[in-house]
Short mmCIF file of C-alpha atoms in Angstrom, two decimals:
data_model
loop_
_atom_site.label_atom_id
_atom_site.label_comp_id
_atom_site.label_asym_id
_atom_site.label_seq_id
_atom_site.Cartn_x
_atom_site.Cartn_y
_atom_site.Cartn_z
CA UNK J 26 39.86 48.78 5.59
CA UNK J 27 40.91 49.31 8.91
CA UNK J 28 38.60 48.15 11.30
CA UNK J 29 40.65 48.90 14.82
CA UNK J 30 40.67 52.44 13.76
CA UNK J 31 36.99 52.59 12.62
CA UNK J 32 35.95 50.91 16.01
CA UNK J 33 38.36 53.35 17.71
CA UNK J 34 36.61 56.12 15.40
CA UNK J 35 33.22 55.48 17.01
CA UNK J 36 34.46 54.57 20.76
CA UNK J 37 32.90 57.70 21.97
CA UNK J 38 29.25 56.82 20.34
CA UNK J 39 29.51 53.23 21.28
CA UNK J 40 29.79 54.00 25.12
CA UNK J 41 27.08 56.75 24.75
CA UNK J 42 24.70 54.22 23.29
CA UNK J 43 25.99 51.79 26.38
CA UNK J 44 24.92 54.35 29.65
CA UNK J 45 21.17 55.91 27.12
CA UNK J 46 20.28 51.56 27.05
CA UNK J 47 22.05 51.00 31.06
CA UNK J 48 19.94 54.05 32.46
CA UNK J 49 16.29 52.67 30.61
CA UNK J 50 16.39 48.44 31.09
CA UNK J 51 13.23 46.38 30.09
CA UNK J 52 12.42 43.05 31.50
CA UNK J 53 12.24 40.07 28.56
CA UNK J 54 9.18 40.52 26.36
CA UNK J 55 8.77 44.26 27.24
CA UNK J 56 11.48 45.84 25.75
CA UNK J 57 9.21 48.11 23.45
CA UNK J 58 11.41 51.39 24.00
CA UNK J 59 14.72 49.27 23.61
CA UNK J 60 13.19 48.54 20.06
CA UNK J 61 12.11 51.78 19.11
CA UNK J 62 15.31 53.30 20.58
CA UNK J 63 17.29 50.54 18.29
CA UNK J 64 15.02 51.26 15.04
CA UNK J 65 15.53 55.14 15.45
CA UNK J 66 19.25 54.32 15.41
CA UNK J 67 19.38 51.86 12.85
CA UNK J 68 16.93 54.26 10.51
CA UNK J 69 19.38 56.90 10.99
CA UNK J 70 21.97 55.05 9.64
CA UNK J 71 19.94 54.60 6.80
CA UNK J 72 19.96 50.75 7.26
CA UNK J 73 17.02 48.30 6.23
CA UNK J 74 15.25 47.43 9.52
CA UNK J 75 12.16 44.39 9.98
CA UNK J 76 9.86 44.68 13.13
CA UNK J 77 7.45 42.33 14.53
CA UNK J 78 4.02 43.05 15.34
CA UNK J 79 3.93 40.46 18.04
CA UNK J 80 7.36 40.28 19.62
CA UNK J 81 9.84 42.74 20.78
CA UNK J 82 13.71 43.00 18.96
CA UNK J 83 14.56 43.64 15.25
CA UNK J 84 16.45 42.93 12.37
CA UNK J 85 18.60 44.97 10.55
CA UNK J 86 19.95 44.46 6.68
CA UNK J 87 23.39 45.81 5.58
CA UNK J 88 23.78 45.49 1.51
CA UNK J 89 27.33 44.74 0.80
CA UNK J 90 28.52 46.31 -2.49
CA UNK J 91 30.11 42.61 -3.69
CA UNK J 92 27.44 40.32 -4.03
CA UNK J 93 28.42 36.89 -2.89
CA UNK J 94 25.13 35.67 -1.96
CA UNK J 95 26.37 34.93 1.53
CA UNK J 96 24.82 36.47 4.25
CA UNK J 97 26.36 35.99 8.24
CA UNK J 98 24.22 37.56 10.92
CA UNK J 99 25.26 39.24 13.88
CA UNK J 100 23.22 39.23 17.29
CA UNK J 101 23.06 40.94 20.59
CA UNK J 102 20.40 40.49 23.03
CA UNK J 103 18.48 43.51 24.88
CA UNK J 104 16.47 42.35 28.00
CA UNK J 105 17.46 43.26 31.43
CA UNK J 106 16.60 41.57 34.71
CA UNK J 107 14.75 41.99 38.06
CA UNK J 108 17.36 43.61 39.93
CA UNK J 109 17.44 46.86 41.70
CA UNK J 110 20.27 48.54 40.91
CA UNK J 111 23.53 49.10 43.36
CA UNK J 112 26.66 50.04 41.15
CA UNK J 113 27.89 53.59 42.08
CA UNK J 114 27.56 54.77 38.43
CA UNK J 115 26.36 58.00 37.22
CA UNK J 116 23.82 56.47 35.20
CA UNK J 117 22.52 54.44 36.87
CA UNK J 118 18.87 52.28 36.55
CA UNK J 119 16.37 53.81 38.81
CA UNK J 120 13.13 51.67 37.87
CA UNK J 121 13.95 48.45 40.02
CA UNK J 122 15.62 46.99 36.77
CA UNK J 123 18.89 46.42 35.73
CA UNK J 124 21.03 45.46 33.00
CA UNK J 125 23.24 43.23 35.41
CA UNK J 126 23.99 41.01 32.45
CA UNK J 127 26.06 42.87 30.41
CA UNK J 128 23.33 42.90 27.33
CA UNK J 129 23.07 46.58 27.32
CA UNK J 130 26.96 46.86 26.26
CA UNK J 131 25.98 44.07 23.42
CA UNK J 132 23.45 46.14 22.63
CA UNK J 133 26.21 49.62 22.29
CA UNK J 134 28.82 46.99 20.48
CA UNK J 135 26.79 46.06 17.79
CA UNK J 136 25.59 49.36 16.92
CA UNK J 137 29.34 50.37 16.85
CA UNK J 138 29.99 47.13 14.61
CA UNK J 139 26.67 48.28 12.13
CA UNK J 140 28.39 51.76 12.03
CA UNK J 141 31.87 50.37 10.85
CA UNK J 142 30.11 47.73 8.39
CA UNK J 143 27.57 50.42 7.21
CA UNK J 144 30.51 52.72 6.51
CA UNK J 145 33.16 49.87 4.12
CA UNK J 146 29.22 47.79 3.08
CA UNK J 147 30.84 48.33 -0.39
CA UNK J 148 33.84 46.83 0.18
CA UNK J 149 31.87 43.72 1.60
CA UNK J 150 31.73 40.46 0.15
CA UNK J 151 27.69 39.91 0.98
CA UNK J 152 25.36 40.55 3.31
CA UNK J 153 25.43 41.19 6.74
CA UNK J 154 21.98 40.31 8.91
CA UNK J 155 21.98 42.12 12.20
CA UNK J 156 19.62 40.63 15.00
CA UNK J 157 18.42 42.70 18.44
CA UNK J 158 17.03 39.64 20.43
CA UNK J 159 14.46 40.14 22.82
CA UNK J 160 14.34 37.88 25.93
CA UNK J 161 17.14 36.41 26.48
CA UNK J 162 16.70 35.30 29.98
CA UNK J 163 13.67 33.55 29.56
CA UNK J 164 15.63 30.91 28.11
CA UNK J 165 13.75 30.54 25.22
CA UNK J 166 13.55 34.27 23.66
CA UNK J 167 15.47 33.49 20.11
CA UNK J 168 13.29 30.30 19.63
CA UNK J 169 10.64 32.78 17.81
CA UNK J 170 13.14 34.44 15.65
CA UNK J 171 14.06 31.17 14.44
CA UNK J 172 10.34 30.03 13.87
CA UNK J 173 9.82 33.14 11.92
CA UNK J 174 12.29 32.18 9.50
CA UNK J 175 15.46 34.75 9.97
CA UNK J 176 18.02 32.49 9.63
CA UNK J 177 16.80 31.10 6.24
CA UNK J 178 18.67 32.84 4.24
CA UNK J 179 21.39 32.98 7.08
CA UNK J 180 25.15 31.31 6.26
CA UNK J 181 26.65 31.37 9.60
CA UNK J 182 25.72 33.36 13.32
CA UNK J 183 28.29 35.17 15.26
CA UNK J 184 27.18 36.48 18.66
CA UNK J 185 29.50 37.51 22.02
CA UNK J 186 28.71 38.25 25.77
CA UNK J 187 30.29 40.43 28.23
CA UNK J 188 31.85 38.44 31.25
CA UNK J 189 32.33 39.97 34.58
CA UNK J 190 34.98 37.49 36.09
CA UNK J 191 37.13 37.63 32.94
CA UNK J 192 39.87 40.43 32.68
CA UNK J 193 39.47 43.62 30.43
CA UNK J 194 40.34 43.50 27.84
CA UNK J 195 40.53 39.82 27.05
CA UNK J 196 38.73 37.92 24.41
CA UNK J 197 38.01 34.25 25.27
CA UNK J 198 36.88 32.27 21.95
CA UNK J 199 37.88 28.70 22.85
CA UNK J 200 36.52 25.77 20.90
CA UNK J 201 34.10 23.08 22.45
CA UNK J 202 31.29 23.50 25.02
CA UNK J 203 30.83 26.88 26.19
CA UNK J 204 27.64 26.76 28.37
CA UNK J 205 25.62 24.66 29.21
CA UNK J 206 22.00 23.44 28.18
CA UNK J 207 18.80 24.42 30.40
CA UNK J 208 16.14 22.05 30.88
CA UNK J 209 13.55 23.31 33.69
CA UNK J 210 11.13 21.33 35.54
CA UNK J 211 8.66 21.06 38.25
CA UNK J 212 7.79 17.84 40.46
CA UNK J 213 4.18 17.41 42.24
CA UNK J 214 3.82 14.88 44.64
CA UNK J 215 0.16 13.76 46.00
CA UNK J 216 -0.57 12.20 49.41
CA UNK J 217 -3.08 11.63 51.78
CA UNK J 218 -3.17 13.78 55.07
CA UNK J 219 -3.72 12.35 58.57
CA UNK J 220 -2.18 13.32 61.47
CA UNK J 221 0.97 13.96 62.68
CA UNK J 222 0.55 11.58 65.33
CA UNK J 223 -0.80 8.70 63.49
CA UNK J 224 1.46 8.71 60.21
CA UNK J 225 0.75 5.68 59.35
CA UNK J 226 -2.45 6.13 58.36
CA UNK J 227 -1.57 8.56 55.93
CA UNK J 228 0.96 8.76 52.64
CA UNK J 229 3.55 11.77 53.52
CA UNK J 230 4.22 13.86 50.37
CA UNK J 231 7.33 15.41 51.98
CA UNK J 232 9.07 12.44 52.69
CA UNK J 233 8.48 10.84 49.53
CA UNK J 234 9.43 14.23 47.97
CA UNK J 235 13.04 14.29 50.11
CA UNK J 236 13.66 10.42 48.87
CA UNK J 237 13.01 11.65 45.03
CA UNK J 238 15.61 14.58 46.18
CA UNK J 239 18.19 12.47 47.21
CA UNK J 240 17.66 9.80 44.69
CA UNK J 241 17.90 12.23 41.96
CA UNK J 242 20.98 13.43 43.31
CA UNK J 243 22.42 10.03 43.59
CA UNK J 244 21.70 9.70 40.34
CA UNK J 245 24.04 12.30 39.47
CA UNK J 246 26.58 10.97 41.33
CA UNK J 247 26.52 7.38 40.78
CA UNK J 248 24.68 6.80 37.31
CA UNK J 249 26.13 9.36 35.42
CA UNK J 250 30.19 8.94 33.81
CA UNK J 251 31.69 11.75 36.54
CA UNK J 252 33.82 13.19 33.36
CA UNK J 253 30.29 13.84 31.69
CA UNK J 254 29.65 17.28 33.44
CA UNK J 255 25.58 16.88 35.15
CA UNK J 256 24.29 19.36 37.13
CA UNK J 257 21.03 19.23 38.65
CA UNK J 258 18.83 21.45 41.15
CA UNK J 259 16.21 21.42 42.93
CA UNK J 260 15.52 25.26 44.01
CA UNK J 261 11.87 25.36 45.50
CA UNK J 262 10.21 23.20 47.61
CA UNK J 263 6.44 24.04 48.96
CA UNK J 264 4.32 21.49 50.62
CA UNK J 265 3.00 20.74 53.97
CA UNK J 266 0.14 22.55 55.82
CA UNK J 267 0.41 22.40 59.95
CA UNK J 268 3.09 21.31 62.30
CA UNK J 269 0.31 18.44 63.09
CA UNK J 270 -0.60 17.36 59.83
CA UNK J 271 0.87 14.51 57.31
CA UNK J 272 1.37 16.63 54.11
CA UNK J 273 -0.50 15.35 51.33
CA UNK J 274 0.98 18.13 48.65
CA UNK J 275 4.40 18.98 47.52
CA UNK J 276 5.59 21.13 44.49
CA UNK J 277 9.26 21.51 43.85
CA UNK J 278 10.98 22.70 40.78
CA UNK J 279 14.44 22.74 39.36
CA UNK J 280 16.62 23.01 36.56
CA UNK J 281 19.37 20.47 34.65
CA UNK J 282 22.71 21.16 32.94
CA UNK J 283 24.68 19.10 30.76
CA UNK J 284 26.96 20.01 27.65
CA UNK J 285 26.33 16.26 25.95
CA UNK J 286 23.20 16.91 23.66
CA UNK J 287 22.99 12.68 24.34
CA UNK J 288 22.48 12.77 27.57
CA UNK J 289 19.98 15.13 27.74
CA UNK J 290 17.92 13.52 25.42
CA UNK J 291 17.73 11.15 28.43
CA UNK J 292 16.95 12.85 31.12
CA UNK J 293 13.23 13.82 31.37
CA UNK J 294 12.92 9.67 31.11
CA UNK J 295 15.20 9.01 33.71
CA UNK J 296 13.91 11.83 36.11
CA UNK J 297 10.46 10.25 35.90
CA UNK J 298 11.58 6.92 36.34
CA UNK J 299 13.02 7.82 39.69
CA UNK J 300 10.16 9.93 41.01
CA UNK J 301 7.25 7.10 39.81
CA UNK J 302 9.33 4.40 41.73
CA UNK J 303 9.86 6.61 44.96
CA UNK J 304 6.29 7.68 44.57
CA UNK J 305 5.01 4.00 44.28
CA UNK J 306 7.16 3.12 47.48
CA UNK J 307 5.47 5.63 50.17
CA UNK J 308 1.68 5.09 48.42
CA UNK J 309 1.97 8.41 46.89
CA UNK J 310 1.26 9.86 43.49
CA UNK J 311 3.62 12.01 41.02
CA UNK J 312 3.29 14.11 37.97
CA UNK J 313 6.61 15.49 35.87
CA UNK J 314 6.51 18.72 33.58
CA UNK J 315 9.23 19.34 31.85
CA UNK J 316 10.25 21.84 29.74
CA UNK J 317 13.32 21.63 27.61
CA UNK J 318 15.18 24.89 26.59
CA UNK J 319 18.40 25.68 24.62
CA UNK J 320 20.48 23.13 23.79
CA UNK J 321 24.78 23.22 24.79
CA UNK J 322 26.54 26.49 23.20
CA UNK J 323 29.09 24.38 21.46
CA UNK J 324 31.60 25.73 18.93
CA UNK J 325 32.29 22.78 16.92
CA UNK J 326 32.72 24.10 13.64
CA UNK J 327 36.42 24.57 12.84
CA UNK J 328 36.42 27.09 10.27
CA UNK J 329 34.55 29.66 12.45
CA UNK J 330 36.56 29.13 15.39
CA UNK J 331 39.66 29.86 13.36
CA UNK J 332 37.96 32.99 11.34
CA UNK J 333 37.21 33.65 15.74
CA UNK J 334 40.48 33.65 16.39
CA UNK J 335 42.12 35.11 13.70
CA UNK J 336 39.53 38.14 13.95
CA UNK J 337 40.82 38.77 17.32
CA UNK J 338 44.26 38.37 16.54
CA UNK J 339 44.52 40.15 13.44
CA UNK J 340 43.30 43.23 15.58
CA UNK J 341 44.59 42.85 18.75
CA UNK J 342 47.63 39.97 18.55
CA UNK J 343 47.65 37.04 19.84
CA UNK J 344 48.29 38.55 23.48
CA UNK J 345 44.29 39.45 23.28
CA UNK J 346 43.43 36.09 23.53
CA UNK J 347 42.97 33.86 27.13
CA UNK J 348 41.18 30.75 28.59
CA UNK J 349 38.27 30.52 30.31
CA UNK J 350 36.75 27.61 31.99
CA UNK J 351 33.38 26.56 30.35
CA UNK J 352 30.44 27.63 32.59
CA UNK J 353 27.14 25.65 33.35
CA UNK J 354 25.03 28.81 32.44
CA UNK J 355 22.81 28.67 29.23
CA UNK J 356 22.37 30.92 26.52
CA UNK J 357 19.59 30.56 24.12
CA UNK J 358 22.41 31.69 21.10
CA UNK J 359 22.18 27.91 20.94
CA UNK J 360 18.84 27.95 19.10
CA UNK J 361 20.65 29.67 16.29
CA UNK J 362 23.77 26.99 16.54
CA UNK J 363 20.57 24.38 16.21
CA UNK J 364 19.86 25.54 12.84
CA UNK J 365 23.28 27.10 11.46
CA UNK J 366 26.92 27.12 12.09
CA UNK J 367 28.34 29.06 14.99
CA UNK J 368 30.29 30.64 17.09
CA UNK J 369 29.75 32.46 20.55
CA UNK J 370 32.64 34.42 22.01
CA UNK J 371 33.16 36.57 25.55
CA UNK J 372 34.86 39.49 25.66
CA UNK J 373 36.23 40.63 29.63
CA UNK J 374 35.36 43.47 31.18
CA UNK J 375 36.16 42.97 34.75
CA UNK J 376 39.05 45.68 36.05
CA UNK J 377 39.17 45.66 40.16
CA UNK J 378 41.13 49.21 39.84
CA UNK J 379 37.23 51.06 38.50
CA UNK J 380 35.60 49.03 40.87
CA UNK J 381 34.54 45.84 38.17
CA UNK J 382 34.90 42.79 39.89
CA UNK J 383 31.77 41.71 39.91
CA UNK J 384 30.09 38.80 38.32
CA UNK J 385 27.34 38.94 35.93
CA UNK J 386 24.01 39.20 37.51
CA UNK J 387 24.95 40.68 40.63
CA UNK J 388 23.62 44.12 41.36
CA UNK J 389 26.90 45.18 41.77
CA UNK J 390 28.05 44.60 37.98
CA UNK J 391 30.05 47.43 36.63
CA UNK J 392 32.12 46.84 33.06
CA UNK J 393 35.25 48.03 32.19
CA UNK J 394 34.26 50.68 29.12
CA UNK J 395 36.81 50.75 27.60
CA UNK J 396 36.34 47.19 25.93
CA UNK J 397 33.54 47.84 24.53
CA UNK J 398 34.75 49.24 21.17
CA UNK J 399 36.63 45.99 20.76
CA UNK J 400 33.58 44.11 21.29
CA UNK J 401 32.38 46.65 18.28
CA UNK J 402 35.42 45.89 16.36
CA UNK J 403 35.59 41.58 16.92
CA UNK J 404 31.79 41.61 15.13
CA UNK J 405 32.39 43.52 12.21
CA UNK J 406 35.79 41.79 11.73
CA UNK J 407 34.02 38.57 12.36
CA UNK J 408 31.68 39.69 9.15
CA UNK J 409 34.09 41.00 6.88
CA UNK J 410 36.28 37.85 7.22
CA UNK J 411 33.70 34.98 7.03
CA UNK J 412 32.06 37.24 3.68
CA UNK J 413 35.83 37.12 2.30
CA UNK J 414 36.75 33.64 2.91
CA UNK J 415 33.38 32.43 1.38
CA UNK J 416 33.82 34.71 -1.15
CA UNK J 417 37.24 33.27 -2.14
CA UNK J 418 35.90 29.48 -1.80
CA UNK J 419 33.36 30.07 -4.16
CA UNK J 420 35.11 32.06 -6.86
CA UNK J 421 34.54 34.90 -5.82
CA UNK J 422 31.54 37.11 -7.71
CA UNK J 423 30.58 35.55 -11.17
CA UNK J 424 29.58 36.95 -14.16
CA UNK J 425 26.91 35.64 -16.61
#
């Protein structure tokens, strides 16, 4: 089987599918028209699809003709975001939405990857589980997959993103940390008003809420090891009534990013120790919600970062292949790393000569096209080779 020239094959399709899903993004949790564009495609290909009747995204079975009983799954995600659109494209969003992160060309290179696996399924080893994840930027979206059980009967999970700032038509598939974890939270502070001229005789929410600012960020910078990469935010901050008036009400909210599953573990206690103790000193009072999200993307399973890099490299040479610093973004692909083996890959699309030199999210974003099919061809090669090697390591299909 060639798999270059099969992804080559259905380069034309692949880009098709990219500008139909670019020209009609859905926000996370409403992509019903995403789905039922997906299932129509899917169905046509004659492949096995599961719905949900409370969630948005699907699943999709290709039968391989060898039966190994391994099964790897493949997964793109399909939600778009709040951005109106400003990329001088043809085909263009027009419904204040856009896909500024890329996940309508994962959507395009995984249909291209089901078309080449659909077309050499009887040449495969086992079974290959295809997932269409709905809300990915909520943070959280592939935590119900997961609940429902899809990755049961699931041996390992391969998924990719698109990357703005890295060169078409690079593949990056380093080892280690990857992104980052995302742990959200919001801070409310409680006071007692009086007036501003007489502060004394109340309790001033907004100063005790700019100590717990700065002491938080101290704590970043003097309680945690400086090589054990900490990033946290505050990014709102509401309070305060009148010029005139001691503040007795402050809500701000922010996020935390770590790659060291240890020391996140840590941090919701060691947030609210801080705020209690600030809150104690200026006579005020302080609640903590916290909400904890995906974990680090980490590849830390050796045999799928070489089956990774040898997929790449048996398609494209080793001159496909290039570094990329590890970013302090999070991807919810790391629920599926919580309960399987791994591996999450990017794939470059940035060319400054069309115009792409913009980063994700920016309503700017344009991709280089022409990667996509090797985005196609990296997932099914992915598939083919994990199915093979497990194959092998077993003995291969037995016979009673």
């Amino acid at each position: 089987m060639d798999i270059k020239k099969l992804a080559e094959k259905y380069d034309d399709y692949i880009i098709e599918q990219r500008r139909y899903f670019h020209q009609r993004p859905e926000l996370s949790f409403e992509e019903k028209e995403t789905t039922q564009a997906l299932k129509k495609q899917l169905e046509d290909m004659e492949i096995e699809v599961t719905t949900f009747d409370d969630y948005y995204g699907l699943v999709g079975m290709i039968r391989g003709g060898k039966k190994s009983g391994k099964t790897v799954m493949l997964r793109a995600d399909i939600d778009a975001l709040p951005i109106e659109e400003h990329a001088d494209v043809p085909f263009a969003s027009t419904n204040g939405k856009m896909h500024a992160c890329g996940h309508d060309c994962h959507m395009a290179m995984l249909l291209g990857a089901v078309k080449i696996l659909n077309e050499i399924k009887d040449e495969l080893d086992g079974d290959v589980k295809i997932l269409f994840q709905s809300a990915e930027e909520s943070c959280y979206g592939a935590k119900y997959y997961v609940e429902k059980g899809i990755l049961d009967d699931v041996d390992a999970v391969f998924g990719m993103h698109i990357w703005g700032t890295l060169d078409a038509p690079y593949f990056n598939l380093e080892a280690g940390g990857r992104m980052a974890s995302c742990d959200n939270f919001k801070i409310t502070v409680k006071g007692t008003s009086a007036h501003g001229s007489a502060p004394h005789l109340g309790h001033d929410a907004i100063v005790a809420a700019a100590s717990m600012i700065m002491n938080l960020q101290t704590f970043v910078s003097r309680m945690n090891d400086p090589l054990n990469t900490l990033v946290l935010s505050i990014g709102t901050f509401k309070g305060g009534q009148r010029f005139n008036i001691i503040p007795n009400y402050v809500e701000m909210e922010g996020t935390i990013r770590t790659y060291s599953r240890e020391l996140r573990k840590k941090m919701e206690a060691n947030i609210k120790a801080i705020i209690e103790n600030v809150a104690n000193i200026f006579g005020c009072q302080v609640e903590l919600e916290y909400d904890a999200f995906p974990n680090p993307v980490i590849n830390e399973h050796k045999d799928l970062n070489r089956l990774a890099h040898d997929a790449a490299v048996k398609l494209y040479g080793e001159e496909s292949l290039t570094t990329m610093p590890k970013l302090t973004g999070s991807e919810d692909f790391a629920y599926f790393m919580d309960k399987v083996p791994g591996f999450f890959g990017f794939l470059g699309c940035a060319n400054e000569e069309i115009g792409a030199c913009y980063s994700n999210h920016n309503d700017k974003f344009k991709v280089d096209e022409t990667v996509l099919h090797r985005g196609s061809a990296l997932y099914a090669q992915f598939a083919v080779d994990f199915l093979a090697e497990k194959s092998k390591n077993e003995g291969g299909n037995k016979q009673c």
